[in-house]
């Protein structure tokens, strides 16, 4: 996977729109679209800015062609929101079992 593809997929996964990225970086959404599609080379200044604003990105993973994820630790997945009472009940159950 190429760097622009990794950045594009990461940004998409974070819920960032091209407009969001463009406004934060100070260019047009069309410029970001060209970077994310690979039609224009991603400038080093953009890449440095993006990494700086997303400190969870692992540089080794970003530049390693074999690695798909560019975050050092994968984000935990959550199936549903829990009610406060359910969480407290589970904690109490675990403590009772362990103590």
PDB file of C-alpha atoms in Angstrom:
ATOM      1  CA  UNK A   1       0.000   0.000   0.000  1.00  0.00           C
ATOM      2  CA  UNK A   2       1.388   3.412  -0.961  1.00  0.00           C
ATOM      3  CA  UNK A   3       1.773   6.312   1.468  1.00  0.00           C
ATOM      4  CA  UNK A   4      -1.026   8.387  -0.068  1.00  0.00           C
ATOM      5  CA  UNK A   5      -3.357   5.366   0.162  1.00  0.00           C
ATOM      6  CA  UNK A   6      -2.477   4.836   3.826  1.00  0.00           C
ATOM      7  CA  UNK A   7      -3.045   8.512   4.630  1.00  0.00           C
ATOM      8  CA  UNK A   8      -6.337   8.516   2.676  1.00  0.00           C
ATOM      9  CA  UNK A   9      -7.638   5.394   4.444  1.00  0.00           C
ATOM     10  CA  UNK A  10      -6.531   6.675   7.842  1.00  0.00           C
ATOM     11  CA  UNK A  11      -8.211  10.038   7.261  1.00  0.00           C
ATOM     12  CA  UNK A  12     -11.387   8.326   6.062  1.00  0.00           C
ATOM     13  CA  UNK A  13     -11.360   6.084   9.131  1.00  0.00           C
ATOM     14  CA  UNK A  14     -11.067   9.138  11.390  1.00  0.00           C
ATOM     15  CA  UNK A  15     -14.133  10.630   9.709  1.00  0.00           C
ATOM     16  CA  UNK A  16     -12.211  13.549   8.234  1.00  0.00           C
ATOM     17  CA  UNK A  17     -13.568  15.019   5.045  1.00  0.00           C
ATOM     18  CA  UNK A  18     -11.298  16.409   2.354  1.00  0.00           C
ATOM     19  CA  UNK A  19     -12.823  19.796   3.126  1.00  0.00           C
ATOM     20  CA  UNK A  20     -11.814  19.432   6.813  1.00  0.00           C
ATOM     21  CA  UNK A  21      -8.240  18.545   5.908  1.00  0.00           C
ATOM     22  CA  UNK A  22      -8.058  21.283   3.265  1.00  0.00           C
ATOM     23  CA  UNK A  23      -9.309  23.981   5.637  1.00  0.00           C
ATOM     24  CA  UNK A  24      -6.916  22.930   8.382  1.00  0.00           C
ATOM     25  CA  UNK A  25      -3.949  22.815   5.986  1.00  0.00           C
ATOM     26  CA  UNK A  26      -4.927  25.926   4.035  1.00  0.00           C
ATOM     27  CA  UNK A  27      -5.499  24.570   0.527  1.00  0.00           C
ATOM     28  CA  UNK A  28      -8.522  23.720  -1.584  1.00  0.00           C
ATOM     29  CA  UNK A  29     -10.400  20.432  -1.174  1.00  0.00           C
ATOM     30  CA  UNK A  30      -9.455  19.687  -4.792  1.00  0.00           C
ATOM     31  CA  UNK A  31      -5.766  19.776  -3.839  1.00  0.00           C
ATOM     32  CA  UNK A  32      -6.365  17.253  -1.058  1.00  0.00           C
ATOM     33  CA  UNK A  33      -8.379  15.086  -3.452  1.00  0.00           C
ATOM     34  CA  UNK A  34      -5.437  15.086  -5.869  1.00  0.00           C
ATOM     35  CA  UNK A  35      -3.035  14.119  -3.063  1.00  0.00           C
ATOM     36  CA  UNK A  36      -5.331  11.376  -1.744  1.00  0.00           C
ATOM     37  CA  UNK A  37      -5.946   9.944  -5.212  1.00  0.00           C
ATOM     38  CA  UNK A  38      -2.260   9.837  -6.089  1.00  0.00           C
ATOM     39  CA  UNK A  39      -2.768  12.054  -9.158  1.00  0.00           C
ATOM     40  CA  UNK A  40      -0.499  14.723  -7.632  1.00  0.00           C
ATOM     41  CA  UNK A  41       2.481  13.892  -5.471  1.00  0.00           C
ATOM     42  CA  UNK A  42       1.840  14.573  -1.815  1.00  0.00           C
ATOM     43  CA  UNK A  43       4.189  17.427  -0.853  1.00  0.00           C
ATOM     44  CA  UNK A  44       6.600  16.712   1.954  1.00  0.00           C
ATOM     45  CA  UNK A  45       5.318  19.831   3.735  1.00  0.00           C
ATOM     46  CA  UNK A  46       1.769  18.377   3.711  1.00  0.00           C
ATOM     47  CA  UNK A  47       2.979  14.982   4.900  1.00  0.00           C
ATOM     48  CA  UNK A  48       4.975  16.571   7.739  1.00  0.00           C
ATOM     49  CA  UNK A  49       1.988  18.719   8.730  1.00  0.00           C
ATOM     50  CA  UNK A  50      -0.396  15.744   8.649  1.00  0.00           C
ATOM     51  CA  UNK A  51       1.889  13.605  10.798  1.00  0.00           C
ATOM     52  CA  UNK A  52       2.380  16.487  13.223  1.00  0.00           C
ATOM     53  CA  UNK A  53      -1.374  16.972  13.602  1.00  0.00           C
ATOM     54  CA  UNK A  54      -1.964  13.211  14.010  1.00  0.00           C
ATOM     55  CA  UNK A  55       0.679  12.105  16.544  1.00  0.00           C
ATOM     56  CA  UNK A  56      -0.742   8.586  16.760  1.00  0.00           C
ATOM     57  CA  UNK A  57       0.635   7.822  13.274  1.00  0.00           C
ATOM     58  CA  UNK A  58       3.585   5.435  13.417  1.00  0.00           C
ATOM     59  CA  UNK A  59       6.263   6.630  10.970  1.00  0.00           C
ATOM     60  CA  UNK A  60       7.758   3.159  10.564  1.00  0.00           C
ATOM     61  CA  UNK A  61       4.354   1.751   9.619  1.00  0.00           C
ATOM     62  CA  UNK A  62       3.687   4.662   7.264  1.00  0.00           C
ATOM     63  CA  UNK A  63       6.859   4.056   5.235  1.00  0.00           C
ATOM     64  CA  UNK A  64       6.777   0.232   5.432  1.00  0.00           C
ATOM     65  CA  UNK A  65       5.143  -1.080   2.238  1.00  0.00           C
ATOM     66  CA  UNK A  66       4.115  -4.325   3.936  1.00  0.00           C
ATOM     67  CA  UNK A  67       2.228  -2.735   6.813  1.00  0.00           C
ATOM     68  CA  UNK A  68      -1.390  -1.711   6.236  1.00  0.00           C
ATOM     69  CA  UNK A  69      -2.220   0.163   9.450  1.00  0.00           C
ATOM     70  CA  UNK A  70      -0.300   3.343  10.208  1.00  0.00           C
ATOM     71  CA  UNK A  71      -1.315   3.567  13.855  1.00  0.00           C
ATOM     72  CA  UNK A  72       1.029   1.935  16.323  1.00  0.00           C
ATOM     73  CA  UNK A  73      -1.789   0.388  18.347  1.00  0.00           C
ATOM     74  CA  UNK A  74      -5.104  -0.471  16.744  1.00  0.00           C
ATOM     75  CA  UNK A  75      -8.101   1.347  18.099  1.00  0.00           C
ATOM     76  CA  UNK A  76     -10.368  -0.729  20.295  1.00  0.00           C
ATOM     77  CA  UNK A  77     -13.726  -1.568  18.792  1.00  0.00           C
ATOM     78  CA  UNK A  78     -16.873  -1.012  20.769  1.00  0.00           C
ATOM     79  CA  UNK A  79     -20.104  -2.718  19.902  1.00  0.00           C
ATOM     80  CA  UNK A  80     -22.581  -0.548  21.765  1.00  0.00           C
ATOM     81  CA  UNK A  81     -22.844   2.115  24.384  1.00  0.00           C
ATOM     82  CA  UNK A  82     -23.175   0.701  27.856  1.00  0.00           C
ATOM     83  CA  UNK A  83     -25.386   2.118  30.513  1.00  0.00           C
ATOM     84  CA  UNK A  84     -23.555   3.336  33.591  1.00  0.00           C
ATOM     85  CA  UNK A  85     -25.391   0.816  35.770  1.00  0.00           C
ATOM     86  CA  UNK A  86     -24.342  -2.096  33.496  1.00  0.00           C
ATOM     87  CA  UNK A  87     -20.708  -1.055  33.718  1.00  0.00           C
ATOM     88  CA  UNK A  88     -20.861  -0.774  37.513  1.00  0.00           C
ATOM     89  CA  UNK A  89     -22.550  -4.182  37.764  1.00  0.00           C
ATOM     90  CA  UNK A  90     -19.834  -5.775  35.621  1.00  0.00           C
ATOM     91  CA  UNK A  91     -17.081  -4.188  37.714  1.00  0.00           C
ATOM     92  CA  UNK A  92     -18.704  -5.420  40.932  1.00  0.00           C
ATOM     93  CA  UNK A  93     -19.064  -8.926  39.463  1.00  0.00           C
ATOM     94  CA  UNK A  94     -15.378  -9.011  38.473  1.00  0.00           C
ATOM     95  CA  UNK A  95     -14.280  -7.734  41.911  1.00  0.00           C
ATOM     96  CA  UNK A  96     -16.445 -10.299  43.709  1.00  0.00           C
ATOM     97  CA  UNK A  97     -15.022 -13.070  41.558  1.00  0.00           C
ATOM     98  CA  UNK A  98     -11.425 -11.987  42.115  1.00  0.00           C
ATOM     99  CA  UNK A  99     -11.651 -11.157  45.834  1.00  0.00           C
TER     100      UNK A  99
END
